[in-house]
């Protein structure tokens, strides 16, 4: 756009006179008149009266019965997370972290979009290899956002944003793809458990 639409003419009328945006822009009263004459509450109540009924295809889908969700162990989209399995009624006290090693050293401005991305799943990523191992074709990988209901995918997708670099990897690489190992050995993905040694992620400034 190379004109100032608020101050420059945007066209000319049949008499060759300049026409400005303010000449054709409707007033608030004109807008309210059009809305009031063309939209009614009955339109919405009629349109959404059977919104939970669905069409024939929706109603023909097989549905389990019962008061709780029926988990499908074969699903790669929605899986029951193990977070509450074996959780005691009283949580263990919080202890100091000692002897930890740095798993990730990151730059500035790290956000949740870096930590848990929503974009495409690469075929050679830990999440991609997991899906391939469960018989999912590459074209059906979809995205991290669509598979957030599967903790197995999201664990493997942690720090998988392609713009996030792990500065302690031998060659800075996508953070989820490599970390540093002592003594010097091939660098495993940072989502692979290395030992019982506690680990920490060290972001830079302006994180959130």
GROMACS .gro file of N, CA and C in nm, residues 74-83 115-122 125-134 136 140-160 176 191:
model
  156
   74UNK      N    1  -0.453  -4.805   2.196
   74UNK     CA    2  -0.393  -4.803   2.063
   74UNK      C    3  -0.392  -4.662   2.002
   75UNK      N    4  -0.456  -4.567   2.068
   75UNK     CA    5  -0.464  -4.432   2.013
   75UNK      C    6  -0.329  -4.361   2.020
   76UNK      N    7  -0.295  -4.290   1.915
   76UNK     CA    8  -0.174  -4.207   1.918
   76UNK      C    9  -0.211  -4.059   1.932
   77UNK      N   10  -0.339  -4.031   1.952
   77UNK     CA   11  -0.385  -3.894   1.972
   77UNK      C   12  -0.418  -3.864   2.118
   78UNK      N   13  -0.489  -3.955   2.182
   78UNK     CA   14  -0.531  -3.933   2.320
   78UNK      C   15  -0.496  -4.056   2.403
   79UNK      N   16  -0.411  -4.036   2.503
   79UNK     CA   17  -0.371  -4.146   2.590
   79UNK      C   18  -0.382  -4.100   2.735
   80UNK      N   19  -0.409  -4.196   2.821
   80UNK     CA   20  -0.418  -4.164   2.964
   80UNK      C   21  -0.278  -4.137   3.018
   81UNK      N   22  -0.259  -4.017   3.070
   81UNK     CA   23  -0.129  -3.982   3.127
   81UNK      C   24  -0.105  -4.053   3.259
   82UNK      N   25   0.021  -4.083   3.290
   82UNK     CA   26   0.052  -4.158   3.412
   82UNK      C   27   0.078  -4.068   3.533
   83UNK      N   28   0.047  -3.940   3.522
   83UNK     CA   29   0.092  -3.844   3.623
   83UNK      C   30   0.035  -3.868   3.761
  115UNK      N   31   0.946  -2.438   2.432
  115UNK     CA   32   0.948  -2.556   2.519
  115UNK      C   33   0.852  -2.663   2.469
  116UNK      N   34   0.733  -2.623   2.429
  116UNK     CA   35   0.633  -2.718   2.382
  116UNK      C   36   0.573  -2.667   2.252
  117UNK      N   37   0.636  -2.696   2.140
  117UNK     CA   38   0.591  -2.640   2.012
  117UNK      C   39   0.459  -2.698   1.967
  118UNK      N   40   0.397  -2.630   1.871
  118UNK     CA   41   0.269  -2.676   1.817
  118UNK      C   42   0.279  -2.707   1.668
  119UNK      N   43   0.398  -2.694   1.610
  119UNK     CA   44   0.415  -2.708   1.466
  119UNK      C   45   0.426  -2.852   1.419
  120UNK      N   46   0.475  -2.866   1.297
  120UNK     CA   47   0.485  -2.998   1.234
  120UNK      C   48   0.584  -3.089   1.305
  121UNK      N   49   0.561  -3.218   1.293
  121UNK     CA   50   0.649  -3.319   1.354
  121UNK      C   51   0.742  -3.373   1.246
  122UNK      N   52   0.871  -3.356   1.265
  122UNK     CA   53   0.968  -3.404   1.167
  122UNK      C   54   0.982  -3.556   1.176
  125UNK      N   55   1.264  -3.687   1.410
  125UNK     CA   56   1.263  -3.639   1.548
  125UNK      C   57   1.220  -3.752   1.641
  126UNK      N   58   1.248  -3.740   1.771
  126UNK     CA   59   1.201  -3.844   1.864
  126UNK      C   60   1.052  -3.869   1.855
  127UNK      N   61   0.972  -3.763   1.841
  127UNK     CA   62   0.826  -3.781   1.829
  127UNK      C   63   0.791  -3.848   1.697
  128UNK      N   64   0.861  -3.811   1.589
  128UNK     CA   65   0.835  -3.874   1.460
  128UNK      C   66   0.869  -4.022   1.460
  129UNK      N   67   0.981  -4.057   1.524
  129UNK     CA   68   1.019  -4.198   1.532
  129UNK      C   69   0.920  -4.277   1.617
  130UNK      N   70   0.866  -4.213   1.721
  130UNK     CA   71   0.763  -4.279   1.803
  130UNK      C   72   0.639  -4.309   1.719
  131UNK      N   73   0.593  -4.211   1.643
  131UNK     CA   74   0.474  -4.232   1.561
  131UNK      C   75   0.498  -4.337   1.453
  132UNK      N   76   0.615  -4.330   1.389
  132UNK     CA   77   0.647  -4.429   1.287
  132UNK      C   78   0.651  -4.569   1.346
  133UNK      N   79   0.703  -4.579   1.469
  133UNK     CA   80   0.708  -4.708   1.537
  133UNK      C   81   0.571  -4.763   1.572
  134UNK      N   82   0.470  -4.676   1.572
  134UNK     CA   83   0.333  -4.719   1.598
  134UNK      C   84   0.252  -4.729   1.469
  136UNK      N   85   0.227  -4.519   1.209
  136UNK     CA   86   0.168  -4.399   1.152
  136UNK      C   87   0.251  -4.354   1.032
  140UNK      N   88   0.052  -3.868   0.790
  140UNK     CA   89  -0.051  -3.862   0.893
  140UNK      C   90   0.004  -3.816   1.028
  141UNK      N   91   0.130  -3.769   1.030
  141UNK     CA   92   0.188  -3.726   1.158
  141UNK      C   93   0.109  -3.611   1.219
  142UNK      N   94   0.058  -3.522   1.133
  142UNK     CA   95  -0.013  -3.403   1.180
  142UNK      C   96   0.085  -3.313   1.256
  143UNK      N   97   0.042  -3.249   1.363
  143UNK     CA   98   0.127  -3.153   1.434
  143UNK      C   99   0.129  -3.183   1.583
  144UNK      N  100   0.225  -3.119   1.652
  144UNK     CA  101   0.229  -3.134   1.797
  144UNK      C  102   0.099  -3.081   1.860
  145UNK      N  103   0.047  -2.972   1.805
  145UNK     CA  104  -0.075  -2.915   1.859
  145UNK      C  105  -0.192  -3.011   1.854
  146UNK      N  106  -0.201  -3.089   1.746
  146UNK     CA  107  -0.313  -3.182   1.731
  146UNK      C  108  -0.295  -3.307   1.816
  147UNK      N  109  -0.174  -3.333   1.861
  147UNK     CA  110  -0.147  -3.453   1.940
  147UNK      C  111  -0.114  -3.422   2.087
  148UNK      N  112  -0.161  -3.307   2.133
  148UNK     CA  113  -0.132  -3.270   2.271
  148UNK      C  114  -0.198  -3.365   2.372
  149UNK      N  115  -0.295  -3.440   2.328
  149UNK     CA  116  -0.360  -3.535   2.418
  149UNK      C  117  -0.280  -3.662   2.439
  150UNK      N  118  -0.165  -3.674   2.372
  150UNK     CA  119  -0.079  -3.792   2.388
  150UNK      C  120   0.051  -3.749   2.453
  151UNK      N  121   0.067  -3.781   2.580
  151UNK     CA  122   0.187  -3.740   2.652
  151UNK      C  123   0.314  -3.801   2.593
  152UNK      N  124   0.302  -3.918   2.529
  152UNK     CA  125   0.419  -3.982   2.471
  152UNK      C  126   0.477  -3.898   2.356
  153UNK      N  127   0.390  -3.833   2.281
  153UNK     CA  128   0.434  -3.744   2.174
  153UNK      C  129   0.491  -3.615   2.232
  154UNK      N  130   0.421  -3.558   2.330
  154UNK     CA  131   0.462  -3.428   2.383
  154UNK      C  132   0.591  -3.436   2.462
  155UNK      N  133   0.613  -3.547   2.533
  155UNK     CA  134   0.741  -3.564   2.602
  155UNK      C  135   0.855  -3.561   2.501
  156UNK      N  136   0.836  -3.631   2.390
  156UNK     CA  137   0.939  -3.638   2.288
  156UNK      C  138   0.949  -3.508   2.207
  157UNK      N  139   0.847  -3.425   2.218
  157UNK     CA  140   0.849  -3.298   2.146
  157UNK      C  141   0.899  -3.182   2.230
  158UNK      N  142   0.933  -3.209   2.356
  158UNK     CA  143   0.981  -3.101   2.442
  158UNK      C  144   1.107  -3.038   2.384
  159UNK      N  145   1.109  -2.905   2.379
  159UNK     CA  146   1.221  -2.827   2.326
  159UNK      C  147   1.246  -2.855   2.178
  160UNK      N  148   1.143  -2.897   2.104
  160UNK     CA  149   1.163  -2.936   1.964
  160UNK      C  150   1.146  -2.821   1.866
  176UNK      N  151   1.606  -3.020   2.134
  176UNK     CA  152   1.555  -3.154   2.165
  176UNK      C  153   1.638  -3.264   2.101
  191UNK      N  154   1.585  -3.548   2.519
  191UNK     CA  155   1.466  -3.608   2.581
  191UNK      C  156   1.491  -3.753   2.621
   0.00000   0.00000   0.00000
